[in-house]
Short mmCIF file of N, CA and C in Angstrom, two decimals:
data_model
loop_
_atom_site.label_atom_id
_atom_site.label_comp_id
_atom_site.label_asym_id
_atom_site.label_seq_id
_atom_site.Cartn_x
_atom_site.Cartn_y
_atom_site.Cartn_z
N UNK A 254 155.07 -71.52 50.71
CA UNK A 254 154.56 -70.18 50.91
C UNK A 254 154.79 -69.38 49.63
N UNK A 255 153.81 -68.61 49.25
CA UNK A 255 153.91 -67.78 48.05
C UNK A 255 154.81 -66.58 48.29
N UNK A 256 155.52 -66.20 47.25
CA UNK A 256 156.32 -64.98 47.32
C UNK A 256 155.39 -63.79 47.19
N UNK A 257 155.58 -62.81 48.04
CA UNK A 257 154.79 -61.59 48.01
C UNK A 257 155.70 -60.46 47.57
N UNK A 258 155.28 -59.71 46.57
CA UNK A 258 156.06 -58.57 46.10
C UNK A 258 155.73 -57.36 46.97
N UNK A 259 156.79 -56.71 47.46
CA UNK A 259 156.63 -55.49 48.26
C UNK A 259 157.55 -54.44 47.64
N UNK A 260 157.00 -53.25 47.41
CA UNK A 260 157.82 -52.13 46.96
C UNK A 260 157.86 -51.10 48.08
N UNK A 261 158.95 -50.33 48.11
CA UNK A 261 159.12 -49.31 49.16
C UNK A 261 159.82 -48.10 48.59
N UNK A 262 159.28 -46.94 48.89
CA UNK A 262 159.89 -45.66 48.52
C UNK A 262 160.20 -44.93 49.82
N UNK A 263 161.47 -44.93 50.19
CA UNK A 263 161.89 -44.31 51.45
C UNK A 263 161.68 -42.80 51.43
N UNK A 264 161.80 -42.19 50.24
CA UNK A 264 161.63 -40.74 50.12
C UNK A 264 160.27 -40.29 50.65
N UNK A 265 159.23 -41.04 50.34
CA UNK A 265 157.89 -40.70 50.80
C UNK A 265 157.41 -41.64 51.91
N UNK A 266 158.28 -42.59 52.30
CA UNK A 266 157.99 -43.54 53.38
C UNK A 266 156.70 -44.31 53.11
N UNK A 267 156.60 -44.84 51.90
CA UNK A 267 155.40 -45.57 51.50
C UNK A 267 155.79 -46.95 50.95
N UNK A 268 155.00 -47.94 51.30
CA UNK A 268 155.21 -49.30 50.81
C UNK A 268 153.92 -49.80 50.17
N UNK A 269 154.07 -50.76 49.26
CA UNK A 269 152.91 -51.40 48.66
C UNK A 269 153.13 -52.91 48.66
N UNK A 270 152.15 -53.62 49.19
CA UNK A 270 152.19 -55.08 49.26
C UNK A 270 151.22 -55.61 48.20
N UNK A 271 151.76 -56.32 47.21
CA UNK A 271 150.97 -56.87 46.11
C UNK A 271 150.46 -58.25 46.50
N UNK A 272 149.17 -58.47 46.35
CA UNK A 272 148.57 -59.75 46.71
C UNK A 272 148.04 -60.47 45.47
N UNK A 273 148.75 -60.32 44.37
CA UNK A 273 148.35 -60.93 43.11
C UNK A 273 149.53 -61.69 42.52
N UNK A 274 149.25 -62.47 41.51
CA UNK A 274 150.29 -63.17 40.76
C UNK A 274 151.27 -62.13 40.22
N UNK A 275 152.57 -62.32 40.43
CA UNK A 275 153.55 -61.33 39.96
C UNK A 275 153.51 -61.11 38.45
N UNK A 276 152.97 -62.06 37.69
CA UNK A 276 152.89 -61.92 36.24
C UNK A 276 151.67 -61.12 35.79
N UNK A 277 150.77 -60.84 36.72
CA UNK A 277 149.51 -60.16 36.40
C UNK A 277 149.56 -58.73 36.96
N UNK A 278 149.08 -57.79 36.18
CA UNK A 278 148.99 -56.40 36.62
C UNK A 278 147.52 -56.00 36.72
N UNK A 279 146.85 -56.40 37.80
CA UNK A 279 145.43 -56.07 37.90
C UNK A 279 145.22 -54.57 38.12
N UNK A 280 144.07 -54.11 37.74
CA UNK A 280 143.72 -52.71 37.89
C UNK A 280 142.85 -52.55 39.13
N UNK A 281 143.18 -51.57 39.95
CA UNK A 281 142.39 -51.31 41.14
C UNK A 281 141.08 -50.63 40.74
N UNK A 282 139.98 -51.23 41.17
CA UNK A 282 138.66 -50.66 40.89
C UNK A 282 138.17 -49.82 42.06
N UNK A 283 138.57 -50.20 43.27
CA UNK A 283 138.14 -49.47 44.46
C UNK A 283 139.26 -49.45 45.49
N UNK A 284 139.36 -48.34 46.19
CA UNK A 284 140.33 -48.20 47.28
C UNK A 284 139.56 -47.81 48.54
N UNK A 285 139.83 -48.52 49.62
CA UNK A 285 139.20 -48.23 50.89
C UNK A 285 140.27 -47.85 51.91
N UNK A 286 140.24 -46.60 52.41
CA UNK A 286 141.23 -46.19 53.41
C UNK A 286 140.83 -46.68 54.80
N UNK A 287 141.84 -47.03 55.59
CA UNK A 287 141.63 -47.33 57.00
C UNK A 287 141.67 -46.01 57.77
N UNK A 288 141.11 -45.98 58.94
CA UNK A 288 141.04 -44.75 59.74
C UNK A 288 142.43 -44.35 60.23
N UNK A 289 142.98 -43.23 59.74
CA UNK A 289 144.33 -42.83 60.14
C UNK A 289 144.45 -42.44 61.61
N UNK A 290 143.36 -42.05 62.26
CA UNK A 290 143.40 -41.68 63.67
C UNK A 290 143.71 -42.90 64.53
N UNK A 291 143.11 -44.02 64.18
CA UNK A 291 143.28 -45.24 64.96
C UNK A 291 144.66 -45.87 64.81
N UNK A 292 145.32 -45.64 63.68
CA UNK A 292 146.58 -46.33 63.43
C UNK A 292 147.77 -45.39 63.28
N UNK A 293 147.54 -44.09 63.45
CA UNK A 293 148.62 -43.10 63.35
C UNK A 293 149.37 -43.23 62.02
N UNK A 294 148.62 -43.23 60.96
CA UNK A 294 149.17 -43.36 59.61
C UNK A 294 148.02 -43.63 58.66
N UNK A 295 148.32 -44.17 57.51
CA UNK A 295 147.27 -44.47 56.55
C UNK A 295 147.56 -45.79 55.88
N UNK A 296 146.54 -46.61 55.81
CA UNK A 296 146.62 -47.88 55.09
C UNK A 296 145.43 -47.92 54.15
N UNK A 297 145.70 -48.16 52.87
CA UNK A 297 144.66 -48.25 51.85
C UNK A 297 144.58 -49.66 51.32
N UNK A 298 143.37 -50.17 51.18
CA UNK A 298 143.14 -51.50 50.63
C UNK A 298 142.62 -51.35 49.21
N UNK A 299 143.27 -51.98 48.25
CA UNK A 299 142.86 -51.92 46.85
C UNK A 299 142.18 -53.22 46.44
N UNK A 300 141.03 -53.09 45.77
CA UNK A 300 140.24 -54.23 45.31
C UNK A 300 140.05 -54.15 43.80
N UNK A 301 139.97 -55.32 43.15
CA UNK A 301 139.71 -55.35 41.71
C UNK A 301 138.21 -55.33 41.46
N UNK A 302 137.82 -55.44 40.19
CA UNK A 302 136.41 -55.40 39.79
C UNK A 302 135.58 -56.52 40.41
N UNK A 303 136.21 -57.66 40.70
CA UNK A 303 135.49 -58.80 41.28
C UNK A 303 135.43 -58.73 42.81
N UNK A 304 136.02 -57.71 43.40
CA UNK A 304 136.01 -57.56 44.84
C UNK A 304 137.14 -58.27 45.56
N UNK A 305 138.14 -58.74 44.80
CA UNK A 305 139.31 -59.40 45.40
C UNK A 305 140.31 -58.35 45.88
N UNK A 306 140.86 -58.57 47.06
CA UNK A 306 141.90 -57.70 47.58
C UNK A 306 143.17 -57.94 46.77
N UNK A 307 143.67 -56.88 46.12
CA UNK A 307 144.83 -57.04 45.25
C UNK A 307 146.09 -56.37 45.80
N UNK A 308 145.94 -55.49 46.78
CA UNK A 308 147.12 -54.84 47.32
C UNK A 308 146.82 -53.98 48.52
N UNK A 309 147.89 -53.69 49.26
CA UNK A 309 147.79 -52.87 50.46
C UNK A 309 148.86 -51.78 50.38
N UNK A 310 148.42 -50.53 50.41
CA UNK A 310 149.35 -49.40 50.44
C UNK A 310 149.53 -48.98 51.89
N UNK A 311 150.78 -48.82 52.30
CA UNK A 311 151.07 -48.46 53.69
C UNK A 311 151.88 -47.16 53.69
N UNK A 312 151.26 -46.09 54.17
CA UNK A 312 151.96 -44.82 54.34
C UNK A 312 152.51 -44.78 55.75
N UNK A 313 153.57 -44.02 55.97
CA UNK A 313 154.31 -44.06 57.23
C UNK A 313 154.79 -45.49 57.46
N UNK A 314 155.27 -46.11 56.38
CA UNK A 314 155.61 -47.53 56.38
C UNK A 314 156.66 -47.92 57.40
N UNK A 315 157.63 -47.04 57.64
CA UNK A 315 158.70 -47.41 58.58
C UNK A 315 158.20 -47.59 60.00
N UNK A 316 157.05 -47.04 60.31
CA UNK A 316 156.49 -47.23 61.66
C UNK A 316 155.40 -48.30 61.68
N UNK A 317 155.05 -48.85 60.52
CA UNK A 317 153.97 -49.84 60.45
C UNK A 317 154.44 -51.24 60.07
N UNK A 318 155.52 -51.33 59.30
CA UNK A 318 155.99 -52.64 58.82
C UNK A 318 157.31 -53.01 59.48
N UNK A 319 157.55 -54.30 59.65
CA UNK A 319 158.83 -54.74 60.22
C UNK A 319 159.99 -54.30 59.32
N UNK A 320 161.10 -53.97 59.94
CA UNK A 320 162.28 -53.49 59.22
C UNK A 320 162.75 -54.49 58.17
N UNK A 321 162.70 -55.80 58.48
CA UNK A 321 163.18 -56.80 57.52
C UNK A 321 162.37 -56.77 56.22
N UNK A 322 161.10 -56.44 56.29
CA UNK A 322 160.28 -56.34 55.08
C UNK A 322 160.71 -55.14 54.24
N UNK A 323 160.93 -54.01 54.89
CA UNK A 323 161.36 -52.82 54.15
C UNK A 323 162.74 -53.01 53.55
N UNK A 324 163.63 -53.68 54.27
CA UNK A 324 164.99 -53.92 53.75
C UNK A 324 164.98 -54.86 52.56
N UNK A 325 164.07 -55.80 52.52
CA UNK A 325 164.02 -56.74 51.41
C UNK A 325 163.09 -56.29 50.28
N UNK A 326 162.37 -55.19 50.48
CA UNK A 326 161.44 -54.69 49.47
C UNK A 326 162.17 -54.16 48.25
N UNK A 327 161.49 -54.22 47.13
CA UNK A 327 161.98 -53.61 45.89
C UNK A 327 161.94 -52.10 46.09
N UNK A 328 163.08 -51.45 45.94
CA UNK A 328 163.16 -50.01 46.20
C UNK A 328 162.72 -49.21 44.98
N UNK A 329 161.89 -48.21 45.21
CA UNK A 329 161.43 -47.33 44.15
C UNK A 329 162.16 -45.99 44.17
N UNK A 330 162.95 -45.75 45.21
CA UNK A 330 163.72 -44.53 45.34
C UNK A 330 165.20 -44.87 45.11
N UNK A 331 166.02 -43.88 45.13
CA UNK A 331 167.46 -44.12 45.02
C UNK A 331 167.95 -44.64 46.35
N UNK A 332 168.52 -45.83 46.37
CA UNK A 332 169.02 -46.44 47.61
C UNK A 332 170.25 -45.68 48.07
N UNK A 333 170.26 -45.36 49.35
CA UNK A 333 171.39 -44.61 49.94
C UNK A 333 172.55 -45.51 50.25
#
C-alpha cells in the first residue's frame, strides 16, 4: 500500500490528503467544491492540468476524518 501524506491544522480544523508522489509538488489547476449542505462541511477536490486528482482538502476535518488519521497527520499548527 502506498503511503499517503496528510497534513492537519487543528487551529482551522482543516486537513489535506495528497494523492501524488511525495517527491512531486504538482500545481492545482482546478478545484471543485462538494456541496456543503449535503455533508455539513466542505470538501474540495484539486486536479492538475491533465485532469488527475492530486489532493483533497477537508474543512471541519475533525467531524469528517477518522481520529487516527488526524493524530498521525503532519501537523501544520503548534501541537498542544
